[in-house]
Short mmCIF file of N, CA, C and O in Angstrom, two decimals:
data_model
loop_
_atom_site.label_atom_id
_atom_site.label_comp_id
_atom_site.label_asym_id
_atom_site.label_seq_id
_atom_site.Cartn_x
_atom_site.Cartn_y
_atom_site.Cartn_z
N MET M 1500 0.85 -1.17 0.00
CA MET M 1500 0.00 0.00 0.00
C MET M 1500 0.91 1.24 0.00
O MET M 1500 1.84 1.33 0.77
N LYS M 1501 0.59 2.19 -0.84
CA LYS M 1501 1.33 3.45 -0.91
C LYS M 1501 0.84 4.40 0.19
O LYS M 1501 -0.28 4.27 0.69
N TYR M 1502 1.69 5.36 0.55
CA TYR M 1502 1.36 6.28 1.63
C TYR M 1502 0.07 7.06 1.36
O TYR M 1502 -0.77 7.18 2.26
N GLN M 1503 -0.09 7.58 0.16
CA GLN M 1503 -1.29 8.36 -0.13
C GLN M 1503 -2.56 7.51 -0.03
O GLN M 1503 -3.61 7.99 0.39
N GLU M 1504 -2.47 6.24 -0.41
CA GLU M 1504 -3.61 5.33 -0.26
C GLU M 1504 -3.89 5.08 1.22
O GLU M 1504 -5.06 5.05 1.65
N PHE M 1505 -2.84 4.93 2.02
CA PHE M 1505 -3.00 4.76 3.46
C PHE M 1505 -3.72 5.96 4.05
O PHE M 1505 -4.69 5.83 4.79
N VAL M 1506 -3.26 7.16 3.71
CA VAL M 1506 -3.87 8.39 4.21
C VAL M 1506 -5.33 8.47 3.77
O VAL M 1506 -6.21 8.81 4.57
N ALA M 1507 -5.61 8.12 2.53
CA ALA M 1507 -6.98 8.18 2.02
C ALA M 1507 -7.89 7.22 2.78
O ALA M 1507 -9.04 7.57 3.11
N ARG M 1508 -7.40 6.03 3.08
CA ARG M 1508 -8.22 5.06 3.83
C ARG M 1508 -8.49 5.54 5.25
O ARG M 1508 -9.60 5.41 5.77
N VAL M 1509 -7.45 6.07 5.91
CA VAL M 1509 -7.65 6.60 7.26
C VAL M 1509 -8.62 7.77 7.22
O VAL M 1509 -9.51 7.87 8.07
N ARG M 1510 -8.47 8.63 6.24
CA ARG M 1510 -9.35 9.80 6.12
C ARG M 1510 -10.81 9.38 5.95
O ARG M 1510 -11.71 9.93 6.59
N GLU M 1511 -11.03 8.37 5.14
CA GLU M 1511 -12.39 7.86 4.93
C GLU M 1511 -12.94 7.24 6.21
O GLU M 1511 -14.06 7.54 6.62
N ARG M 1512 -12.15 6.40 6.85
CA ARG M 1512 -12.60 5.74 8.08
C ARG M 1512 -12.84 6.73 9.21
O ARG M 1512 -13.78 6.58 9.99
N GLY M 1513 -11.97 7.72 9.33
CA GLY M 1513 -12.08 8.68 10.41
C GLY M 1513 -12.97 9.86 10.09
O GLY M 1513 -13.25 10.67 10.97
N GLU M 1514 -13.39 9.96 8.84
CA GLU M 1514 -14.25 11.05 8.38
C GLU M 1514 -13.61 12.42 8.67
O GLU M 1514 -14.27 13.34 9.14
N TYR M 1515 -12.32 12.53 8.35
CA TYR M 1515 -11.60 13.77 8.58
C TYR M 1515 -11.85 14.75 7.43
O TYR M 1515 -12.13 14.35 6.31
N ASP M 1516 -11.71 16.04 7.74
CA ASP M 1516 -11.99 17.09 6.77
C ASP M 1516 -10.97 17.15 5.63
O ASP M 1516 -11.33 17.45 4.50
N ASP M 1517 -9.71 16.90 5.95
CA ASP M 1517 -8.69 17.04 4.91
C ASP M 1517 -7.49 16.14 5.21
O ASP M 1517 -7.40 15.53 6.28
N ALA M 1518 -6.57 16.11 4.24
CA ALA M 1518 -5.39 15.25 4.40
C ALA M 1518 -4.49 15.72 5.53
O ALA M 1518 -3.87 14.90 6.22
N ALA M 1519 -4.41 17.02 5.76
CA ALA M 1519 -3.55 17.53 6.84
C ALA M 1519 -4.03 17.04 8.21
O ALA M 1519 -3.22 16.60 9.04
N GLU M 1520 -5.33 17.11 8.45
CA GLU M 1520 -5.87 16.61 9.71
C GLU M 1520 -5.62 15.11 9.83
O GLU M 1520 -5.23 14.61 10.90
N THR M 1521 -5.82 14.39 8.74
CA THR M 1521 -5.61 12.95 8.72
C THR M 1521 -4.16 12.61 9.05
O THR M 1521 -3.89 11.73 9.88
N GLN M 1522 -3.22 13.31 8.44
CA GLN M 1522 -1.81 13.04 8.67
C GLN M 1522 -1.41 13.36 10.11
O GLN M 1522 -0.57 12.66 10.69
N GLN M 1523 -2.01 14.37 10.70
CA GLN M 1523 -1.71 14.69 12.09
C GLN M 1523 -2.18 13.56 13.01
O GLN M 1523 -1.47 13.14 13.91
N VAL M 1524 -3.38 13.04 12.76
CA VAL M 1524 -3.91 11.92 13.55
C VAL M 1524 -3.03 10.69 13.36
O VAL M 1524 -2.67 10.01 14.33
N ILE M 1525 -2.65 10.40 12.12
CA ILE M 1525 -1.77 9.26 11.85
C ILE M 1525 -0.48 9.39 12.64
O ILE M 1525 -0.03 8.44 13.30
N SER M 1526 0.12 10.57 12.62
CA SER M 1526 1.37 10.81 13.33
C SER M 1526 1.23 10.55 14.83
O SER M 1526 2.07 9.86 15.44
N VAL M 1527 0.18 11.06 15.43
CA VAL M 1527 -0.02 10.89 16.88
C VAL M 1527 -0.25 9.42 17.22
O VAL M 1527 0.34 8.89 18.17
N VAL M 1528 -1.11 8.74 16.46
CA VAL M 1528 -1.42 7.34 16.76
C VAL M 1528 -0.21 6.44 16.53
O VAL M 1528 0.09 5.58 17.36
N VAL M 1529 0.50 6.64 15.43
CA VAL M 1529 1.67 5.80 15.15
C VAL M 1529 2.77 6.04 16.19
O VAL M 1529 3.43 5.10 16.62
N THR M 1530 2.92 7.28 16.64
CA THR M 1530 3.89 7.57 17.71
C THR M 1530 3.51 6.81 18.97
O THR M 1530 4.36 6.17 19.61
N ALA M 1531 2.24 6.89 19.35
CA ALA M 1531 1.78 6.20 20.57
C ALA M 1531 1.97 4.69 20.44
O ALA M 1531 2.36 4.02 21.40
N LEU M 1532 1.72 4.15 19.26
CA LEU M 1532 1.92 2.71 19.03
C LEU M 1532 3.41 2.37 19.09
O LEU M 1532 3.80 1.39 19.75
N ALA M 1533 4.24 3.14 18.42
CA ALA M 1533 5.68 2.87 18.37
C ALA M 1533 6.29 2.83 19.76
O ALA M 1533 7.20 2.03 20.02
N GLU M 1534 5.80 3.66 20.65
CA GLU M 1534 6.32 3.68 22.02
C GLU M 1534 6.02 2.40 22.77
O GLU M 1534 6.64 2.13 23.80
N ARG M 1535 5.10 1.62 22.29
CA ARG M 1535 4.69 0.39 22.95
C ARG M 1535 5.30 -0.86 22.34
O ARG M 1535 5.07 -1.96 22.80
N LEU M 1536 6.10 -0.68 21.29
CA LEU M 1536 6.72 -1.81 20.60
C LEU M 1536 8.22 -1.82 20.83
O LEU M 1536 8.83 -0.77 21.00
N THR M 1537 8.79 -3.01 20.81
CA THR M 1537 10.25 -3.10 20.84
C THR M 1537 10.78 -2.59 19.50
O THR M 1537 10.06 -2.54 18.51
N ALA M 1538 12.05 -2.24 19.48
CA ALA M 1538 12.66 -1.74 18.25
C ALA M 1538 12.55 -2.77 17.12
O ALA M 1538 12.26 -2.43 15.97
N ASP M 1539 12.77 -4.04 17.45
CA ASP M 1539 12.70 -5.09 16.44
C ASP M 1539 11.29 -5.22 15.88
O ASP M 1539 11.10 -5.33 14.67
N GLU M 1540 10.29 -5.19 16.74
CA GLU M 1540 8.90 -5.32 16.28
C GLU M 1540 8.48 -4.09 15.47
O GLU M 1540 7.79 -4.21 14.46
N ALA M 1541 8.91 -2.91 15.90
CA ALA M 1541 8.60 -1.69 15.14
C ALA M 1541 9.19 -1.78 13.74
O ALA M 1541 8.55 -1.40 12.76
N ARG M 1542 10.41 -2.29 13.64
CA ARG M 1542 11.08 -2.44 12.34
C ARG M 1542 10.32 -3.44 11.47
O ARG M 1542 10.09 -3.21 10.28
N GLN M 1543 9.90 -4.56 12.06
CA GLN M 1543 9.17 -5.57 11.29
C GLN M 1543 7.81 -5.03 10.82
O GLN M 1543 7.42 -5.25 9.67
N LEU M 1544 7.11 -4.34 11.70
CA LEU M 1544 5.83 -3.74 11.31
C LEU M 1544 6.05 -2.70 10.22
O LEU M 1544 5.35 -2.68 9.21
N GLY M 1545 7.04 -1.85 10.41
CA GLY M 1545 7.33 -0.80 9.44
C GLY M 1545 7.69 -1.33 8.07
O GLY M 1545 7.40 -0.68 7.06
N SER M 1546 8.28 -2.52 8.02
CA SER M 1546 8.68 -3.08 6.73
C SER M 1546 7.47 -3.44 5.87
O SER M 1546 7.60 -3.59 4.65
N GLN M 1547 6.30 -3.56 6.48
CA GLN M 1547 5.09 -3.91 5.73
C GLN M 1547 4.18 -2.70 5.48
O GLN M 1547 3.11 -2.84 4.90
N LEU M 1548 4.62 -1.53 5.92
CA LEU M 1548 3.83 -0.31 5.76
C LEU M 1548 4.53 0.63 4.78
O LEU M 1548 5.70 0.42 4.46
N PRO M 1549 3.83 1.66 4.32
CA PRO M 1549 4.50 2.63 3.44
C PRO M 1549 5.77 3.16 4.09
O PRO M 1549 5.86 3.27 5.32
N ASP M 1550 6.76 3.49 3.26
CA ASP M 1550 8.08 3.90 3.75
C ASP M 1550 8.00 5.01 4.79
O ASP M 1550 8.73 4.97 5.79
N GLN M 1551 7.13 6.00 4.59
CA GLN M 1551 7.04 7.12 5.53
C GLN M 1551 6.68 6.62 6.93
O GLN M 1551 7.21 7.11 7.92
N LEU M 1552 5.78 5.66 7.02
CA LEU M 1552 5.39 5.11 8.32
C LEU M 1552 6.46 4.19 8.88
O LEU M 1552 6.73 4.19 10.08
N GLY M 1553 7.07 3.41 8.01
CA GLY M 1553 8.13 2.51 8.45
C GLY M 1553 9.30 3.27 9.04
O GLY M 1553 9.81 2.93 10.10
N ASP M 1554 9.71 4.34 8.35
CA ASP M 1554 10.80 5.17 8.87
C ASP M 1554 10.43 5.78 10.21
O ASP M 1554 11.22 5.83 11.13
N PHE M 1555 9.20 6.24 10.31
CA PHE M 1555 8.71 6.86 11.53
C PHE M 1555 8.69 5.86 12.69
O PHE M 1555 9.12 6.17 13.79
N LEU M 1556 8.20 4.66 12.42
CA LEU M 1556 8.16 3.62 13.47
C LEU M 1556 9.55 3.31 13.98
O LEU M 1556 9.76 3.16 15.18
N GLU M 1557 10.51 3.21 13.08
CA GLU M 1557 11.87 2.85 13.48
C GLU M 1557 12.54 3.93 14.32
O GLU M 1557 13.34 3.62 15.19
N THR M 1558 12.23 5.18 14.07
CA THR M 1558 12.89 6.26 14.80
C THR M 1558 12.15 6.66 16.07
O THR M 1558 12.69 7.39 16.89
N THR M 1559 10.92 6.17 16.26
CA THR M 1559 10.11 6.61 17.39
C THR M 1559 9.96 5.54 18.46
O THR M 1559 9.45 5.80 19.52
N THR M 1560 10.43 4.34 18.23
CA THR M 1560 10.19 3.25 19.15
C THR M 1560 10.58 3.58 20.59
O THR M 1560 11.57 4.25 20.83
N GLY M 1561 9.76 3.10 21.50
CA GLY M 1561 9.97 3.42 22.91
C GLY M 1561 10.38 2.23 23.75
O GLY M 1561 10.33 2.28 24.96
N GLY M 1562 10.75 1.15 23.12
CA GLY M 1562 11.26 0.02 23.88
C GLY M 1562 10.22 -0.90 24.49
O GLY M 1562 10.50 -1.64 25.40
N GLY M 1563 8.99 -0.86 24.00
CA GLY M 1563 7.98 -1.79 24.44
C GLY M 1563 7.31 -1.47 25.76
O GLY M 1563 7.11 -2.36 26.58
N GLN M 1564 6.98 -0.21 25.97
CA GLN M 1564 6.25 0.17 27.18
C GLN M 1564 4.89 -0.53 27.21
O GLN M 1564 4.09 -0.34 26.32
N ARG M 1565 4.64 -1.33 28.22
CA ARG M 1565 3.38 -2.05 28.31
C ARG M 1565 2.39 -1.23 29.14
O ARG M 1565 2.42 -1.28 30.36
N VAL M 1566 1.56 -0.48 28.45
CA VAL M 1566 0.52 0.30 29.11
C VAL M 1566 -0.82 -0.10 28.54
O VAL M 1566 -0.93 -0.53 27.40
N GLY M 1567 -1.84 0.04 29.35
CA GLY M 1567 -3.18 -0.34 28.94
C GLY M 1567 -3.78 0.59 27.91
O GLY M 1567 -3.23 1.64 27.58
N VAL M 1568 -4.92 0.18 27.42
CA VAL M 1568 -5.62 0.93 26.38
C VAL M 1568 -5.99 2.33 26.85
O VAL M 1568 -5.86 3.30 26.10
N ALA M 1569 -6.42 2.47 28.10
CA ALA M 1569 -6.84 3.78 28.60
C ALA M 1569 -5.69 4.79 28.53
O ALA M 1569 -5.89 5.93 28.08
N GLU M 1570 -4.50 4.38 28.93
CA GLU M 1570 -3.35 5.29 28.87
C GLU M 1570 -2.96 5.56 27.41
O GLU M 1570 -2.58 6.68 27.06
N PHE M 1571 -3.05 4.56 26.57
CA PHE M 1571 -2.78 4.72 25.14
C PHE M 1571 -3.72 5.78 24.54
O PHE M 1571 -3.29 6.69 23.84
N LEU M 1572 -5.01 5.65 24.85
CA LEU M 1572 -5.99 6.61 24.33
C LEU M 1572 -5.77 8.00 24.93
O LEU M 1572 -5.98 9.01 24.23
N GLN M 1573 -5.34 8.07 26.18
CA GLN M 1573 -5.04 9.37 26.79
C GLN M 1573 -3.88 10.04 26.06
O GLN M 1573 -3.90 11.24 25.82
N ARG M 1574 -2.90 9.26 25.69
CA ARG M 1574 -1.74 9.80 24.95
C ARG M 1574 -2.21 10.38 23.61
O ARG M 1574 -1.76 11.45 23.21
N ILE M 1575 -3.11 9.68 22.95
CA ILE M 1575 -3.65 10.17 21.68
C ILE M 1575 -4.48 11.43 21.91
O ILE M 1575 -4.35 12.41 21.17
N SER M 1576 -5.30 11.40 22.93
CA SER M 1576 -6.11 12.57 23.27
C SER M 1576 -5.24 13.79 23.55
O SER M 1576 -5.52 14.89 23.07
N ASP M 1577 -4.16 13.59 24.30
CA ASP M 1577 -3.23 14.68 24.59
C ASP M 1577 -2.59 15.22 23.31
O ASP M 1577 -2.39 16.42 23.16
N GLY M 1578 -2.28 14.31 22.39
CA GLY M 1578 -1.61 14.70 21.15
C GLY M 1578 -2.50 15.40 20.15
O GLY M 1578 -2.03 16.23 19.36
N THR M 1579 -3.78 15.10 20.19
CA THR M 1579 -4.70 15.69 19.21
C THR M 1579 -5.58 16.78 19.81
O THR M 1579 -6.21 17.53 19.08
N GLY M 1580 -5.66 16.81 21.14
CA GLY M 1580 -6.55 17.76 21.80
C GLY M 1580 -8.01 17.33 21.76
O GLY M 1580 -8.92 18.12 22.03
N ALA M 1581 -8.24 16.06 21.46
CA ALA M 1581 -9.59 15.52 21.35
C ALA M 1581 -10.03 14.88 22.66
O ALA M 1581 -9.23 14.64 23.56
N THR M 1582 -11.32 14.58 22.74
CA THR M 1582 -11.85 13.84 23.89
C THR M 1582 -11.35 12.40 23.82
O THR M 1582 -10.87 11.95 22.78
N GLU M 1583 -11.49 11.68 24.93
CA GLU M 1583 -11.06 10.28 24.93
C GLU M 1583 -11.87 9.46 23.93
O GLU M 1583 -11.34 8.58 23.27
N ARG M 1584 -13.14 9.74 23.80
CA ARG M 1584 -13.98 9.00 22.85
C ARG M 1584 -13.52 9.26 21.41
O ARG M 1584 -13.43 8.36 20.60
N THR M 1585 -13.18 10.51 21.12
CA THR M 1585 -12.67 10.84 19.79
C THR M 1585 -11.30 10.21 19.58
O THR M 1585 -10.98 9.74 18.48
N ALA M 1586 -10.49 10.15 20.64
CA ALA M 1586 -9.18 9.50 20.54
C ALA M 1586 -9.34 8.02 20.19
O ALA M 1586 -8.56 7.47 19.42
N GLU M 1587 -10.37 7.39 20.74
CA GLU M 1587 -10.63 5.99 20.41
C GLU M 1587 -11.00 5.86 18.93
O GLU M 1587 -10.56 4.94 18.24
N TRP M 1588 -11.81 6.78 18.45
CA TRP M 1588 -12.20 6.81 17.03
C TRP M 1588 -10.95 6.99 16.16
O TRP M 1588 -10.77 6.29 15.16
N ASP M 1589 -10.09 7.95 16.55
CA ASP M 1589 -8.86 8.21 15.80
C ASP M 1589 -7.96 6.98 15.78
O ASP M 1589 -7.44 6.59 14.73
N ALA M 1590 -7.75 6.38 16.95
CA ALA M 1590 -6.91 5.19 17.04
C ALA M 1590 -7.44 4.08 16.15
O ALA M 1590 -6.68 3.45 15.41
N SER M 1591 -8.73 3.87 16.20
CA SER M 1591 -9.33 2.81 15.40
C SER M 1591 -9.18 3.07 13.90
O SER M 1591 -8.89 2.15 13.13
N ALA M 1592 -9.35 4.32 13.47
CA ALA M 1592 -9.21 4.66 12.05
C ALA M 1592 -7.81 4.31 11.55
O ALA M 1592 -7.64 3.74 10.47
N VAL M 1593 -6.80 4.63 12.34
CA VAL M 1593 -5.41 4.37 11.94
C VAL M 1593 -5.06 2.89 12.11
O VAL M 1593 -4.49 2.26 11.20
N LEU M 1594 -5.40 2.31 13.25
CA LEU M 1594 -4.96 0.94 13.53
C LEU M 1594 -5.68 -0.10 12.68
O LEU M 1594 -5.07 -1.10 12.31
N THR M 1595 -6.94 0.12 12.33
CA THR M 1595 -7.60 -0.82 11.41
C THR M 1595 -6.99 -0.74 10.02
O THR M 1595 -6.90 -1.75 9.33
N THR M 1596 -6.52 0.44 9.64
CA THR M 1596 -5.86 0.58 8.35
C THR M 1596 -4.51 -0.13 8.39
O THR M 1596 -4.13 -0.81 7.42
N ILE M 1597 -3.79 -0.02 9.49
CA ILE M 1597 -2.55 -0.77 9.65
C ILE M 1597 -2.84 -2.27 9.58
O ILE M 1597 -2.14 -3.01 8.88
N ALA M 1598 -3.88 -2.72 10.27
CA ALA M 1598 -4.22 -4.15 10.27
C ALA M 1598 -4.52 -4.65 8.85
O ALA M 1598 -4.16 -5.77 8.50
N ASP M 1599 -5.16 -3.81 8.05
CA ASP M 1599 -5.46 -4.19 6.66
C ASP M 1599 -4.21 -4.22 5.79
O ASP M 1599 -4.17 -4.93 4.78
N ALA M 1600 -3.19 -3.45 6.17
CA ALA M 1600 -2.00 -3.29 5.33
C ALA M 1600 -0.91 -4.33 5.60
O ALA M 1600 0.00 -4.48 4.80
N VAL M 1601 -0.99 -5.02 6.73
CA VAL M 1601 0.08 -5.97 7.09
C VAL M 1601 -0.46 -7.39 7.10
O VAL M 1601 -1.67 -7.62 7.13
N SER M 1602 0.46 -8.33 7.12
CA SER M 1602 0.07 -9.75 7.15
C SER M 1602 -0.57 -10.10 8.49
O SER M 1602 -0.33 -9.43 9.50
N GLY M 1603 -1.34 -11.16 8.49
CA GLY M 1603 -1.95 -11.63 9.74
C GLY M 1603 -0.92 -12.02 10.77
O GLY M 1603 -1.09 -11.78 11.96
N GLY M 1604 0.17 -12.61 10.32
CA GLY M 1604 1.23 -13.00 11.24
C GLY M 1604 1.88 -11.80 11.90
O GLY M 1604 2.16 -11.81 13.11
N GLU M 1605 2.09 -10.75 11.13
CA GLU M 1605 2.70 -9.53 11.69
C GLU M 1605 1.73 -8.87 12.66
O GLU M 1605 2.14 -8.42 13.73
N LEU M 1606 0.46 -8.84 12.32
CA LEU M 1606 -0.52 -8.25 13.23
C LEU M 1606 -0.55 -9.03 14.54
O LEU M 1606 -0.59 -8.44 15.62
N ASN M 1607 -0.50 -10.35 14.47
CA ASN M 1607 -0.46 -11.17 15.69
C ASN M 1607 0.78 -10.87 16.51
O ASN M 1607 0.72 -10.81 17.74
N ASP M 1608 1.93 -10.68 15.84
CA ASP M 1608 3.16 -10.35 16.55
C ASP M 1608 3.01 -9.02 17.30
O ASP M 1608 3.44 -8.89 18.44
N VAL M 1609 2.40 -8.03 16.65
CA VAL M 1609 2.18 -6.73 17.29
C VAL M 1609 1.26 -6.89 18.49
O VAL M 1609 1.54 -6.41 19.59
N LEU M 1610 0.14 -7.58 18.30
CA LEU M 1610 -0.83 -7.74 19.38
C LEU M 1610 -0.25 -8.52 20.56
O LEU M 1610 -0.63 -8.27 21.70
N THR M 1611 0.66 -9.43 20.29
CA THR M 1611 1.31 -10.19 21.35
C THR M 1611 2.13 -9.28 22.27
O THR M 1611 2.23 -9.52 23.46
N GLN M 1612 2.67 -8.20 21.71
CA GLN M 1612 3.47 -7.27 22.52
C GLN M 1612 2.61 -6.29 23.32
O GLN M 1612 3.12 -5.61 24.18
N LEU M 1613 1.34 -6.21 23.00
CA LEU M 1613 0.46 -5.25 23.65
C LEU M 1613 -0.41 -5.94 24.69
O LEU M 1613 -0.81 -7.09 24.51
N PRO M 1614 -0.75 -5.23 25.77
CA PRO M 1614 -1.67 -5.82 26.76
C PRO M 1614 -3.04 -6.08 26.15
O PRO M 1614 -3.37 -5.54 25.08
N SER M 1615 -3.84 -6.87 26.80
CA SER M 1615 -5.17 -7.18 26.28
C SER M 1615 -5.98 -5.90 26.12
O SER M 1615 -5.76 -4.91 26.82
N GLY M 1616 -6.88 -5.91 25.18
CA GLY M 1616 -7.75 -4.78 24.94
C GLY M 1616 -7.43 -4.01 23.67
O GLY M 1616 -8.26 -3.27 23.15
N TYR M 1617 -6.23 -4.17 23.15
CA TYR M 1617 -5.83 -3.43 21.95
C TYR M 1617 -6.44 -4.02 20.67
O TYR M 1617 -6.61 -3.29 19.69
N ALA M 1618 -6.74 -5.30 20.66
CA ALA M 1618 -7.20 -5.96 19.43
C ALA M 1618 -8.43 -5.27 18.84
O ALA M 1618 -8.54 -5.15 17.61
N THR M 1619 -9.33 -4.82 19.67
CA THR M 1619 -10.54 -4.16 19.14
C THR M 1619 -10.19 -2.87 18.40
O THR M 1619 -10.86 -2.51 17.44
N LEU M 1620 -9.16 -2.17 18.84
CA LEU M 1620 -8.74 -0.96 18.14
C LEU M 1620 -8.20 -1.27 16.75
O LEU M 1620 -8.25 -0.42 15.86
N PHE M 1621 -7.68 -2.48 16.58
CA PHE M 1621 -7.19 -2.93 15.28
C PHE M 1621 -8.30 -3.58 14.45
O PHE M 1621 -8.04 -4.12 13.39
N GLY M 1622 -9.53 -3.54 14.96
CA GLY M 1622 -10.65 -4.13 14.24
C GLY M 1622 -10.70 -5.63 14.36
O GLY M 1622 -11.33 -6.31 13.56
N ARG M 1623 -10.07 -6.17 15.37
CA ARG M 1623 -10.03 -7.62 15.58
C ARG M 1623 -10.54 -7.97 16.97
O ARG M 1623 -9.79 -8.39 17.84
N PRO M 1624 -11.84 -7.80 17.22
CA PRO M 1624 -12.36 -8.01 18.58
C PRO M 1624 -12.24 -9.44 19.10
O PRO M 1624 -12.25 -9.65 20.30
N SER M 1625 -12.09 -10.41 18.21
CA SER M 1625 -12.03 -11.79 18.67
C SER M 1625 -10.60 -12.24 19.01
O SER M 1625 -10.39 -13.33 19.47
N VAL M 1626 -9.61 -11.36 18.78
CA VAL M 1626 -8.22 -11.68 19.06
C VAL M 1626 -7.82 -11.05 20.37
O VAL M 1626 -8.16 -9.91 20.65
N SER M 1627 -7.12 -11.79 21.20
CA SER M 1627 -6.62 -11.19 22.43
C SER M 1627 -5.12 -11.00 22.32
O SER M 1627 -4.40 -11.91 21.92
N GLY M 1628 -4.65 -9.82 22.67
CA GLY M 1628 -3.23 -9.52 22.57
C GLY M 1628 -2.50 -9.87 23.82
O GLY M 1628 -3.03 -10.23 24.82
#
């Protein structure tokens, strides 16, 4: 998937007004996700995403901080200035697009590194991370 296609899918899912707003949400959500992955996992995930996201994941990794969904959504809310409910919407728009763009095995590897509760944000409610 090319970067512009990724942005277009997130924009459609999130119902954002323009590409700039969409890219800001993508940046905040991917940063929050990268902080929760090990460097190796961020690199593997990034290898299956558009180059712009892959480069970003590799340079932003936080060493696998294991925090729950509530703190993850708070980080997104802080980054976008949105309510927690809107942060959940934003996270889901980006993370479901990531889930669609990567292999099932890679998605499982990502979910394995995250505490339970994240799978629904990736559009996979039947999977436990």
